[in-house]
Amino acid sequence: MINDKLPKIWYGGDYNPEQWGPDAWQEDERMFKLAGIDVATVNVFAWALNQPSEDTYDFAQLDATIDRLYKSGVHVCLATSTGAHPAWMAHRHPDVLRVDAQGRKRKFGGRHNSCPSSPTYRKYSAKLAGKLAEHYKDHPALLIWHVSNEYGGYCYCDNCAAGFRVWLKERYKTLDELNRVWNTRFWGHTFYDWEEIVVPSELSEEWNGNRTNFQGISLDYRRFQSQALLDCYKLEYEEIKKHTPNIPITTNLMGLYPELDYFEWAKHLDIVSWDNYPSLDTPVSLTAMTHDLMRGLKGGDPFMLMEQTPSQQNWQPYNSLKRPGVMRLWSYQAVARGADTVLFFQLRRSIGACEKYHGAVIEHVGHEHTRVFREVAELGQELQQLGDKLLDARTEAKIGIVYDWENRWAIELSSGPSVALNYANEVHKYYDALFQMNVESDMISVEENFDKYEVVIAPVMYMVKPGFAKKVEKFVESGGTFLTTFFSGIVNENDLVTTGGYPGELRKVLGIWAEEIDALLPGRSNQLVMKQAWGELSGQYQCELLCDLIHAEGAEVLAEYGSDFYKGMPGVTVNSFGKGRAYYLASSPEATFLQGFLKNLCEEKGIQPLLETPAGVEVARRVKNDQAFLFLLNHNEAAAEVEVGSGKKDALTNLEVSGTVTVPGRGVVILQGSK
Ligand code: GLA
Ligand code: ZN
């Protein structure tokens, strides 16, 4: 349980009463009660109020807010407010301002704008966190700390350059080693003095965000910036822990956000929390995958849904309303996949600046007679009924899908073979194929223990880090099924090619050699032709993007390319290795193929779908002690019928359920039964 002071799914969200006067506060209290809101995330962007000047701290307003909330039954998720520095700080200490990739020193403005290497930012952010923790350590309203907000963005200033050089010295010790791993003899880059090293910005090696001359340098800069921001978080974390060792600490992450290595970050969070902002046309399975990834960051521990909009956003090109029922549906989707909180951005809609058209529980009209408020209040009631039933419930998947941020950086920086190669999309194809069959999977890191899985899928495992290949070999040897794809095993952790034939260190376990890699033009495809029928797979399937030209070296060929000069070369292989099997997909196949393929793998391993459902009805399961909670989430507009068997009850109504259940359009049914 995140904090046993509030043993239920927390309900509420970001609340900025400092933008309002007392009249609004009274109304807020009244409406929070009506909506069943019991948690407010406060103080997110209030550094300028908390610290009006260099030596003054003033928590009077925050005291009043927290006391008032607590009296009316609302606990707080207390932010440290360091996501945006005060204007006076930027004015007096320009080192807090970032330099952008074009080399421009920023002026005061915006948010998430502090240089992670700034001595001023580090000193004052940690100090403020400590002061807040000291001040609120005994406040009964305090449930959890929320450090800063949505860390992100890179800085290219001189302090960061100096920090980068220190980081490099620690990592590589000598310039010889640095020159080796960066392959600096290319384009005559040999460094003879650490001071010669500059950051890879658009003034030096990079352009267009992820194009670079030197992958090794750019990759290390991403590692360094992710680490530098994490260090800022850790400074605050340590200050807070001195005063409140037993209150959990988090910072809100952003799902598939590219710039930070969240697996590394998660090691330093007491609980993962994240902000979920899909748009109307985001594939449901992509949101599901992102929830699963956030759950996977800490090995399957429940996480917090820290933010979602009750109705619409303001920052997308087209800010559609969530259709009636969708807010509830997507809230339960989060819970079904491991969230123990449902929190919104925000509780009251602001009247000025760029978020005034962002949805909120309390709309500009100011009363509760709105569609959005009614939907929020209905869900609030349900979450009260659910009590602590679901808290800490876990997922028990037999399939792990590997996701790795450093691999993603390396692929995106790779300069070839194809600009169309998008790591997250490729991973999603595999996730989606299982999702459509209602087969559970976990999103896991390269460091995860594979032994708890029957099948491990590592799409486009381009970068193979030390120890990874051995781990795969052991897993397969002892009976596991491993699956990887084209453009895998190519480089090491420094983006240096593993010579001696692709897929490098994975070659042995896969029993193949990839001699060349072809990039297909947009709209072009090749075919994977099955050598013989296998389960539902027979005949031929389209494939696109990249085609590895491979030779089987012990692996059995399941499908061959159907056209072009490499017609007849292997396209899909399987290698028996010890007691297990290692599959290779040499190209990116159409969805029907992937579904048939993964279905076969599941059958080989005796992995069952959770349930059979009509298209558009998502199923997810959480297990607690001997009880299983099965979530039926109908993403269709129309009602759907689902056959659920017997021995279950509706977790909301406690009524017994058996046979066919009708799930209303955009509706949710939660079934509880023994495991
Ligand atoms: C982010 C931020 C919030 C708010 C929302 C708007 O998630 O953390 O402060 O700006 O976006 O969608
Ligand atoms: Zn900087």
XYZ file of C-alpha atoms and ligand atoms in Angstrom:
688
model
C 0.000 0.000 0.000
C 1.394 3.409 -0.924
C 0.396 4.839 2.448
C -1.980 3.108 4.829
C -3.433 6.449 5.923
C -5.671 6.140 2.884
C -6.383 2.464 2.190
C -8.246 2.823 -1.093
C -7.572 3.849 -4.680
C -6.608 7.492 -4.288
C -8.821 9.885 -6.177
C -8.150 13.536 -6.933
C -5.350 15.390 -8.673
C -3.398 18.604 -9.227
C -4.891 21.484 -7.318
C -3.701 25.078 -7.549
C -5.712 27.102 -5.011
C -3.003 29.760 -5.036
C -4.490 30.880 -8.343
C -7.805 31.594 -6.641
C -9.393 33.411 -3.691
C -11.318 32.127 -0.623
C -14.701 32.038 -2.349
C -13.478 29.417 -4.739
C -11.828 27.414 -1.946
C -15.123 26.905 -0.152
C -16.759 25.736 -3.304
C -13.818 23.413 -3.976
C -14.266 21.728 -0.612
C -17.943 21.223 -1.195
C -17.466 19.812 -4.664
C -14.545 17.568 -3.706
C -16.896 15.912 -1.237
C -19.556 15.472 -3.887
C -17.000 13.908 -6.212
C -15.440 11.567 -3.653
C -12.077 13.288 -4.044
C -9.660 12.439 -1.272
C -6.235 13.480 -2.568
C -4.986 16.823 -3.825
C -1.577 17.248 -5.400
C -0.510 20.670 -4.204
C 2.428 23.034 -4.568
C 3.506 21.809 -7.988
C 4.373 25.206 -9.457
C 4.709 27.432 -6.422
C 8.440 27.888 -5.922
C 8.124 31.671 -6.305
C 5.517 31.704 -3.519
C 7.422 29.300 -1.278
C 10.613 31.287 -1.582
C 10.013 34.943 -2.416
C 13.708 35.755 -2.225
C 17.133 34.285 -1.653
C 16.787 33.930 2.132
C 13.055 33.978 2.754
C 10.781 31.005 2.852
C 7.079 31.468 3.303
C 4.767 28.488 3.678
C 1.845 30.404 5.204
C -0.420 29.995 2.209
C 0.497 26.355 1.756
C -0.127 25.740 5.479
C -3.591 27.192 5.125
C -4.333 25.097 2.044
C -3.167 21.822 3.537
C -4.964 22.424 6.852
C -8.139 23.341 5.055
C -7.956 20.292 2.804
C -7.264 17.961 5.694
C -10.184 19.317 7.700
C -12.456 18.522 4.812
C -11.126 14.976 4.469
C -8.619 15.472 1.662
C -5.034 14.243 1.965
C -2.142 15.682 0.024
C 0.435 14.567 -2.431
C 2.930 17.309 -1.687
C 5.096 18.628 -4.493
C 8.417 20.309 -3.933
C 7.641 22.878 -6.646
C 11.068 22.753 -8.235
C 9.743 22.111 -11.761
C 10.014 25.836 -12.525
C 12.447 28.259 -10.913
C 11.407 31.732 -9.677
C 12.089 34.789 -11.833
C 14.324 36.342 -9.175
C 16.569 33.303 -9.295
C 17.016 33.489 -13.055
C 17.682 37.205 -12.752
C 20.268 36.917 -9.991
C 21.793 33.567 -10.927
C 21.714 33.085 -14.694
C 23.408 29.695 -14.318
C 19.937 28.221 -13.648
C 18.979 29.031 -17.235
C 19.531 26.378 -19.848
C 21.377 26.662 -23.130
C 19.472 24.969 -25.943
C 20.752 22.633 -28.642
C 21.285 25.619 -30.937
C 23.586 27.149 -28.340
C 21.154 29.887 -27.294
C 21.131 30.885 -23.655
C 17.503 30.895 -22.534
C 15.884 33.790 -20.690
C 13.480 33.403 -17.807
C 10.221 31.776 -18.932
C 8.257 28.569 -19.256
C 8.944 25.690 -16.888
C 11.019 22.527 -16.679
C 13.674 25.006 -17.545
C 16.495 24.620 -15.032
C 19.960 23.489 -16.007
C 20.592 20.199 -14.200
C 24.239 21.125 -13.609
C 23.515 24.586 -12.240
C 25.044 24.979 -8.771
C 22.285 27.458 -7.929
C 19.491 25.104 -8.982
C 20.998 22.161 -7.157
C 21.534 24.154 -3.985
C 18.157 25.832 -3.812
C 16.024 22.931 -5.021
C 17.505 20.571 -2.447
C 17.245 23.227 0.243
C 13.590 23.892 -0.507
C 12.772 20.179 -0.480
C 14.446 19.894 2.911
C 12.627 22.917 4.300
C 9.272 21.592 3.114
C 9.971 18.168 4.573
C 11.005 19.641 7.896
C 7.928 21.848 7.971
C 5.353 19.229 6.990
C 6.905 16.087 8.433
C 4.228 15.644 11.059
C 1.273 16.882 9.099
C -1.392 14.166 9.097
C -2.502 15.130 5.587
C 0.824 14.192 4.024
C 0.614 10.965 1.996
C 3.477 11.160 -0.473
C 6.112 13.516 -1.873
C 6.039 14.617 -5.494
C 9.499 15.875 -6.435
C 9.610 18.550 -9.142
C 7.424 17.753 -12.161
C 7.926 15.844 -15.407
C 11.711 16.074 -15.532
C 12.951 16.361 -19.078
C 14.816 18.308 -21.712
C 18.547 18.629 -22.198
C 20.896 21.522 -21.558
C 24.091 22.345 -23.441
C 25.647 25.035 -21.230
C 29.229 25.301 -20.030
C 28.360 23.852 -16.617
C 26.873 20.831 -18.362
C 29.976 20.567 -20.558
C 32.164 20.567 -17.439
C 29.889 18.023 -15.772
C 29.993 15.869 -18.899
C 33.801 15.803 -18.802
C 33.767 14.732 -15.147
C 31.209 12.036 -15.939
C 33.325 10.808 -18.854
C 36.474 10.675 -16.728
C 34.655 8.537 -14.192
C 33.317 6.232 -16.854
C 36.365 5.837 -19.087
C 39.274 6.795 -16.802
C 41.703 7.548 -19.655
C 41.545 9.529 -22.875
C 42.862 6.484 -24.711
C 39.815 4.546 -23.658
C 37.532 7.439 -24.508
C 39.095 7.765 -27.956
C 38.648 4.039 -28.450
C 34.967 3.827 -27.477
C 34.067 6.921 -29.452
C 36.066 5.691 -32.419
C 37.578 9.162 -32.736
C 40.015 8.302 -35.496
C 36.948 8.669 -37.697
C 37.004 12.213 -39.117
C 40.182 12.971 -37.197
C 38.570 13.540 -33.804
C 41.342 12.256 -31.510
C 41.242 14.096 -28.163
C 44.507 14.859 -26.352
C 43.045 16.850 -23.452
C 39.720 16.412 -21.615
C 39.114 20.145 -22.067
C 38.905 19.642 -25.824
C 35.652 17.732 -25.398
C 32.535 19.792 -26.095
C 28.886 18.837 -25.808
C 27.235 17.331 -28.910
C 24.857 20.179 -29.775
C 23.874 21.651 -33.120
C 27.011 23.752 -32.865
C 29.127 20.607 -32.918
C 27.951 17.101 -33.853
C 24.142 17.022 -33.958
C 21.271 18.300 -36.043
C 17.507 17.783 -36.205
C 17.316 16.414 -32.659
C 18.559 12.898 -33.294
C 20.993 13.141 -36.154
C 24.640 13.000 -35.164
C 28.083 12.483 -36.618
C 29.236 10.531 -33.596
C 26.770 8.093 -32.067
C 29.125 7.291 -29.201
C 29.340 10.928 -28.103
C 25.621 11.584 -28.520
C 24.695 8.416 -26.701
C 26.906 9.320 -23.772
C 25.452 12.813 -23.666
C 21.967 11.348 -23.331
C 23.191 9.095 -20.544
C 24.839 12.042 -18.860
C 21.828 14.375 -19.123
C 19.437 11.686 -17.876
C 21.825 11.092 -14.979
C 22.313 14.818 -14.254
C 18.557 15.353 -13.951
C 18.311 12.214 -11.857
C 21.040 13.603 -9.590
C 18.892 16.709 -9.059
C 15.987 14.460 -8.110
C 18.215 12.471 -5.763
C 19.447 15.602 -3.996
C 15.850 16.483 -3.142
C 15.078 12.867 -2.276
C 17.892 12.735 0.258
C 16.887 16.015 1.892
C 13.304 14.823 2.244
C 14.249 11.403 3.641
C 16.174 13.075 6.464
C 12.869 14.326 7.843
C 10.277 11.829 6.629
C 11.998 8.464 6.211
C 8.665 6.646 6.011
C 6.791 8.797 3.557
C 7.166 7.555 -0.031
C 8.687 9.794 -2.686
C 7.956 9.885 -6.395
C 8.233 12.120 -9.412
C 5.787 11.981 -12.294
C 7.138 10.253 -15.410
C 5.768 10.463 -18.933
C 5.440 6.943 -20.297
C 7.429 6.495 -23.491
C 9.136 9.862 -23.092
C 12.386 9.433 -24.996
C 14.916 11.546 -23.127
C 15.265 9.871 -19.749
C 16.213 6.303 -18.984
C 13.238 5.521 -16.774
C 14.489 2.065 -15.760
C 17.472 3.809 -14.215
C 15.254 6.477 -12.658
C 12.852 3.945 -11.183
C 15.622 2.537 -8.996
C 15.438 5.800 -7.061
C 11.659 6.212 -6.837
C 9.753 4.671 -3.948
C 6.838 4.227 -6.322
C 6.496 4.963 -10.022
C 3.949 7.571 -11.044
C 3.082 8.777 -14.509
C 0.941 11.153 -16.561
C -1.314 9.584 -19.168
C -2.472 11.805 -22.044
C -3.601 9.708 -24.985
C -5.558 11.425 -27.724
C -8.819 10.194 -29.173
C -7.000 8.180 -31.845
C -4.169 6.722 -29.747
C -4.385 2.935 -30.129
C -5.834 1.488 -26.945
C -3.069 -1.094 -26.904
C -0.408 1.629 -26.958
C -1.848 3.125 -23.794
C -2.030 -0.377 -22.317
C 1.602 -1.001 -23.250
C 2.652 2.248 -21.642
C 0.864 1.372 -18.407
C 2.562 -2.024 -18.490
C 5.912 -0.351 -19.074
C 5.368 1.934 -16.097
C 4.456 -1.126 -14.017
C 7.543 -2.875 -15.334
C 9.874 -0.083 -14.231
C 9.849 -1.456 -10.718
C 9.476 -5.119 -11.561
C 5.663 -5.210 -11.523
C 4.961 -3.086 -8.455
C 1.724 -1.093 -8.567
C 2.143 2.477 -9.768
C 0.312 5.778 -9.537
C -1.709 7.336 -12.308
C -0.559 10.831 -11.350
C -2.291 12.802 -14.074
C -4.914 12.411 -16.754
C -7.435 14.904 -17.992
C -11.051 14.429 -17.000
C -12.124 15.790 -20.372
C -9.699 17.409 -22.812
C -6.172 18.728 -23.198
C -4.989 22.054 -24.477
C -1.620 21.158 -25.983
C -2.538 18.692 -28.688
C -3.270 19.945 -32.197
C -6.883 18.774 -31.838
C -8.130 18.641 -28.271
C -11.147 16.386 -28.522
C -13.403 15.788 -25.567
C -13.296 12.437 -23.891
C -16.580 10.911 -24.986
C -19.112 10.001 -22.259
C -17.772 6.999 -20.383
C -14.237 7.265 -21.713
C -12.766 8.939 -18.636
C -14.084 6.071 -16.503
C -12.989 3.481 -19.046
C -9.442 4.822 -19.279
C -9.241 5.217 -15.511
C -10.062 1.538 -15.057
C -7.657 0.645 -17.834
C -4.922 2.195 -15.681
C -6.167 0.370 -12.573
C -6.460 -2.898 -14.490
C -2.803 -2.610 -15.470
C -1.496 -1.800 -12.018
C -2.443 1.727 -10.963
C -3.466 2.195 -7.331
C -4.463 5.837 -7.870
C -6.643 7.764 -10.292
C -5.574 11.393 -10.304
C -6.400 14.228 -12.643
C -4.786 17.289 -13.988
C -6.508 19.325 -12.720
C -9.176 19.829 -10.080
C -10.162 23.381 -11.016
C -9.698 24.858 -14.486
C -7.468 27.948 -14.479
C -8.591 31.250 -15.953
C -5.394 32.523 -17.467
C -2.316 31.432 -19.415
C -1.916 28.400 -21.621
C -3.848 25.812 -19.629
C -7.155 27.645 -19.311
C -8.645 25.356 -21.946
C -7.289 22.227 -20.317
C -10.037 20.092 -18.834
C -10.685 20.006 -15.107
C -13.030 18.467 -12.593
C -14.467 21.895 -11.799
C -15.079 23.750 -15.028
C -15.159 27.527 -15.596
C -18.871 27.582 -14.909
C -17.950 26.773 -11.303
C -20.736 24.378 -10.299
C -21.272 20.645 -10.293
C -23.973 20.466 -12.947
C -21.729 19.471 -15.809
C -21.289 16.238 -17.716
C -17.663 16.035 -16.699
C -18.339 16.576 -13.018
C -21.127 14.008 -12.989
C -18.845 11.399 -14.560
C -16.074 12.237 -12.102
C -18.455 11.954 -9.151
C -19.825 8.597 -10.321
C -16.343 7.167 -10.563
C -15.497 8.660 -7.174
C -18.350 6.694 -5.644
C -17.257 3.469 -7.275
C -13.712 3.848 -6.048
C -15.074 4.281 -2.549
C -17.044 1.061 -2.934
C -13.965 -0.792 -4.114
C -12.156 0.204 -0.939
C -8.821 -1.565 -0.582
C -9.819 -4.648 -2.583
C -7.451 -4.013 -5.441
C -4.566 -2.317 -3.695
C -1.242 -4.064 -4.227
C -2.778 -6.622 -6.583
C -0.256 -7.783 -9.158
C -0.106 -9.152 -12.667
C 1.171 -12.629 -13.461
C 2.368 -12.645 -17.040
C 4.375 -15.445 -18.600
C 5.718 -13.328 -21.421
C 8.232 -10.512 -21.004
C 8.800 -7.892 -23.697
C 12.134 -6.126 -23.409
C 12.219 -2.343 -23.668
C 15.454 -0.406 -23.320
C 15.969 3.350 -23.473
C 19.660 3.189 -24.382
C 18.817 0.825 -27.222
C 16.162 3.291 -28.339
C 18.650 6.171 -28.292
C 21.168 4.147 -30.263
C 18.598 3.140 -32.895
C 17.286 6.662 -33.256
C 20.793 8.088 -33.522
C 22.039 5.324 -35.756
C 22.187 7.097 -39.163
C 20.848 4.257 -41.253
C 19.602 1.869 -42.317
C 16.134 3.523 -42.399
C 14.616 6.714 -41.014
C 11.323 4.839 -40.778
C 12.639 2.541 -38.057
C 10.942 3.558 -34.829
C 11.858 1.392 -31.863
C 8.732 2.015 -29.778
C 6.532 1.223 -32.804
C 8.287 -2.073 -33.421
C 7.970 -3.073 -29.768
C 4.326 -2.072 -29.888
C 3.648 -4.419 -32.831
C 4.586 -7.402 -30.666
C 2.756 -6.064 -27.651
C -0.319 -5.416 -29.774
C -0.368 -8.920 -31.258
C -0.548 -10.391 -27.743
C -2.965 -7.711 -26.575
C -5.403 -8.546 -29.389
C -5.385 -12.164 -28.196
C -5.880 -11.186 -24.528
C -2.535 -12.699 -23.620
C -0.817 -10.881 -20.764
C 2.705 -9.613 -21.064
C 5.091 -7.597 -18.909
C 7.309 -4.852 -20.219
C 10.749 -5.551 -18.802
C 14.244 -4.117 -18.755
C 17.347 -5.823 -20.074
C 18.331 -6.245 -16.424
C 15.149 -8.115 -15.452
C 15.367 -11.711 -14.322
C 14.144 -13.735 -17.321
C 13.567 -16.894 -15.326
C 10.061 -15.947 -14.304
C 9.017 -15.929 -17.962
C 8.314 -18.695 -20.468
C 8.863 -16.378 -23.411
C 11.070 -13.288 -23.744
C 10.604 -11.047 -26.767
C 13.254 -8.457 -27.541
C 12.290 -6.606 -30.725
C 15.110 -4.795 -32.534
C 17.718 -5.563 -29.875
C 20.238 -3.450 -31.776
C 22.450 -2.735 -28.763
C 23.598 -5.747 -26.811
C 25.053 -4.715 -23.481
C 27.637 -6.707 -21.556
C 26.162 -9.903 -20.134
C 22.908 -9.735 -22.097
C 23.761 -12.380 -24.685
C 24.956 -14.804 -21.992
C 21.742 -14.243 -20.086
C 19.700 -15.028 -23.193
C 21.745 -18.171 -23.788
C 21.164 -19.391 -20.241
C 17.477 -18.630 -20.480
C 17.083 -20.563 -23.717
C 19.352 -23.391 -22.640
C 17.143 -24.049 -19.663
C 13.993 -24.183 -21.747
C 12.938 -20.588 -22.421
C 11.684 -19.271 -25.745
C 13.480 -16.187 -27.001
C 12.391 -14.071 -29.937
C 14.243 -11.234 -31.560
C 14.150 -9.475 -34.895
C 16.051 -7.819 -37.727
C 18.700 -5.245 -36.811
C 19.613 -6.981 -33.557
C 22.957 -7.755 -31.979
C 24.680 -5.150 -34.106
C 26.538 -2.979 -31.588
C 27.798 -2.879 -28.018
C 26.875 -0.289 -25.386
C 29.066 2.321 -27.112
C 27.482 1.794 -30.511
C 30.624 0.048 -31.739
C 29.836 -2.753 -34.143
C 30.436 -6.299 -32.938
C 32.568 -7.675 -35.747
C 32.511 -11.223 -37.045
C 28.980 -11.182 -38.450
C 25.557 -9.938 -37.341
C 23.710 -10.552 -35.029
C 26.986 -10.430 -33.145
C 26.781 -11.851 -29.669
C 23.308 -13.253 -30.366
C 24.489 -15.235 -33.366
C 25.189 -18.424 -31.449
C 21.834 -18.696 -29.695
C 19.938 -17.794 -32.880
C 21.931 -20.053 -35.154
C 21.999 -17.559 -38.027
C 24.251 -15.064 -39.793
C 22.834 -11.837 -41.182
C 25.027 -10.885 -44.091
C 23.311 -7.688 -45.257
C 20.419 -5.434 -44.220
C 18.094 -4.022 -46.868
C 15.956 -0.913 -46.219
C 12.639 -0.921 -48.072
C 11.333 2.324 -49.521
C 8.032 3.603 -48.086
C 5.116 1.637 -49.534
C 7.354 -1.224 -50.682
C 7.183 -4.678 -49.191
C 8.590 -8.154 -49.500
C 6.881 -11.379 -48.458
C 7.450 -14.027 -45.861
C 6.488 -17.332 -47.456
C 5.846 -20.170 -45.012
C 7.810 -23.285 -45.909
C 4.938 -25.280 -44.499
C 1.784 -24.495 -42.589
C 2.371 -23.816 -38.910
C -0.745 -23.424 -36.767
C -2.812 -20.732 -38.453
C 0.146 -19.592 -40.516
C 0.330 -20.711 -44.119
C 1.036 -19.162 -47.494
C 2.627 -15.750 -47.558
C 2.555 -12.520 -45.580
C 3.730 -9.007 -46.331
C 6.754 -7.589 -44.564
C 8.307 -4.155 -44.735
C 10.795 -1.655 -43.335
C 13.993 -3.715 -43.116
C 14.945 -7.122 -44.450
C 17.967 -8.871 -43.015
C 19.555 -11.188 -45.556
C 20.324 -14.161 -43.377
C 21.872 -17.604 -43.613
C 20.766 -20.408 -41.347
C 23.681 -21.776 -39.357
C 21.926 -24.591 -37.564
C 18.581 -22.827 -37.287
C 15.528 -24.294 -38.991
C 13.941 -22.072 -41.641
C 10.210 -21.456 -41.105
C 9.654 -18.874 -43.833
C 11.593 -17.469 -46.788
C 11.518 -14.169 -48.622
C 9.117 -14.183 -51.555
C 10.703 -11.676 -53.912
C 13.663 -9.522 -54.927
C 17.183 -10.832 -55.366
C 17.071 -12.457 -51.928
C 13.955 -14.487 -52.714
C 14.373 -17.894 -51.090
C 16.678 -16.662 -48.332
C 15.425 -17.283 -44.773
C 12.980 -14.728 -43.357
C 11.923 -16.518 -40.172
C 14.031 -19.063 -38.290
C 14.042 -21.060 -35.102
C 17.078 -22.510 -33.408
C 16.965 -25.283 -30.846
C 19.441 -24.409 -28.151
C 19.673 -26.573 -25.041
C 16.122 -27.222 -23.899
C 14.726 -24.049 -25.488
C 14.203 -22.300 -28.767
C 15.343 -18.976 -30.217
C 13.323 -17.369 -33.003
C 14.440 -14.711 -35.463
C 12.170 -12.526 -37.571
C 14.331 -11.006 -40.262
C 11.804 -8.352 -41.297
C 8.806 -6.458 -39.931
C 5.722 -8.555 -40.789
C 2.083 -7.592 -41.089
C -0.105 -7.914 -37.979
C -1.870 -11.120 -39.079
C 1.446 -12.891 -39.290
C 2.548 -11.678 -35.873
C -0.688 -12.794 -34.286
C -0.459 -16.247 -35.808
C 3.193 -16.454 -34.902
C 2.743 -15.447 -31.269
C -0.270 -17.697 -30.971
C 1.952 -20.614 -31.966
C 4.556 -19.628 -29.401
C 1.888 -19.422 -26.705
C 0.608 -22.839 -27.673
C 4.089 -24.327 -27.558
C 4.402 -22.972 -24.040
C 0.858 -23.651 -22.848
C 0.129 -19.952 -22.318
C -3.614 -19.280 -22.355
C -5.476 -16.062 -23.209
C -7.273 -14.576 -20.210
C -10.601 -14.844 -22.008
C -12.105 -14.814 -25.479
C -13.666 -11.420 -26.226
C -15.113 -9.613 -29.233
C -12.795 -7.129 -30.961
C -12.335 -3.924 -29.000
C -12.939 -5.514 -25.616
C -9.739 -5.384 -23.595
C -9.119 -7.838 -20.784
C -6.598 -7.429 -18.002
C -6.101 -9.199 -14.717
C -4.745 -8.343 -11.296
C -4.226 -10.943 -8.625
C -4.204 -10.495 -4.880
C -3.741 -13.423 -2.524
C -6.129 -16.070 -3.839
C -8.398 -13.588 -5.596
C -8.246 -12.636 -9.263
C -9.797 -9.454 -10.663
C -10.662 -9.625 -14.317
C -11.300 -6.273 -15.994
C -13.476 -6.247 -19.101
C -12.963 -2.909 -20.836
C -15.214 -2.277 -23.807
C -13.597 0.339 -26.051
C -16.402 0.049 -28.607
C -19.340 2.417 -28.803
C -21.700 -0.559 -28.900
C -22.332 -3.042 -26.101
C -20.465 -6.352 -26.243
C -21.233 -9.825 -24.971
C -18.540 -11.753 -23.191
C -18.658 -15.359 -22.051
C -17.158 -15.421 -18.544
C -17.898 -18.896 -17.169
C -18.918 -19.312 -13.570
C -17.773 -18.722 -9.999
C -17.346 -14.954 -10.285
C -18.996 -11.878 -8.864
C -19.123 -8.284 -9.987
C -16.555 -6.487 -7.840
C -18.645 -3.300 -7.811
C -22.102 -4.701 -7.085
C -21.028 -7.953 -5.411
C -23.700 -9.748 -7.434
C -22.911 -13.177 -8.764
C -22.101 -13.330 -12.461
C -22.009 -16.288 -14.798
C -22.481 -17.152 -18.451
C -22.745 -14.218 -20.817
C -22.056 -10.738 -19.524
C -23.093 -7.639 -21.433
C -20.503 -4.908 -21.216
C -22.109 -1.612 -22.222
C -20.483 0.524 -24.931
C -17.412 2.190 -23.358
C -18.342 0.326 -20.218
C -16.326 -1.626 -17.689
C -17.063 -4.787 -15.745
C -14.736 -5.978 -12.998
C -15.122 -9.638 -12.140
C -13.775 -11.105 -8.958
C -13.215 -14.783 -8.388
C -10.768 -17.205 -6.918
C -7.522 -17.456 -8.773
C 1.664 17.783 -17.685
C 2.035 18.588 -16.467
C 0.897 19.347 -15.885
C 0.011 19.931 -16.946
C -0.441 18.832 -17.869
C -1.376 19.316 -18.947
O 1.408 16.474 -17.457
O 2.649 17.838 -15.468
O 1.433 20.367 -15.077
O 0.720 20.886 -17.664
O 0.678 18.281 -18.504
O -1.779 18.260 -19.773
Zn 23.402 23.174 -18.346
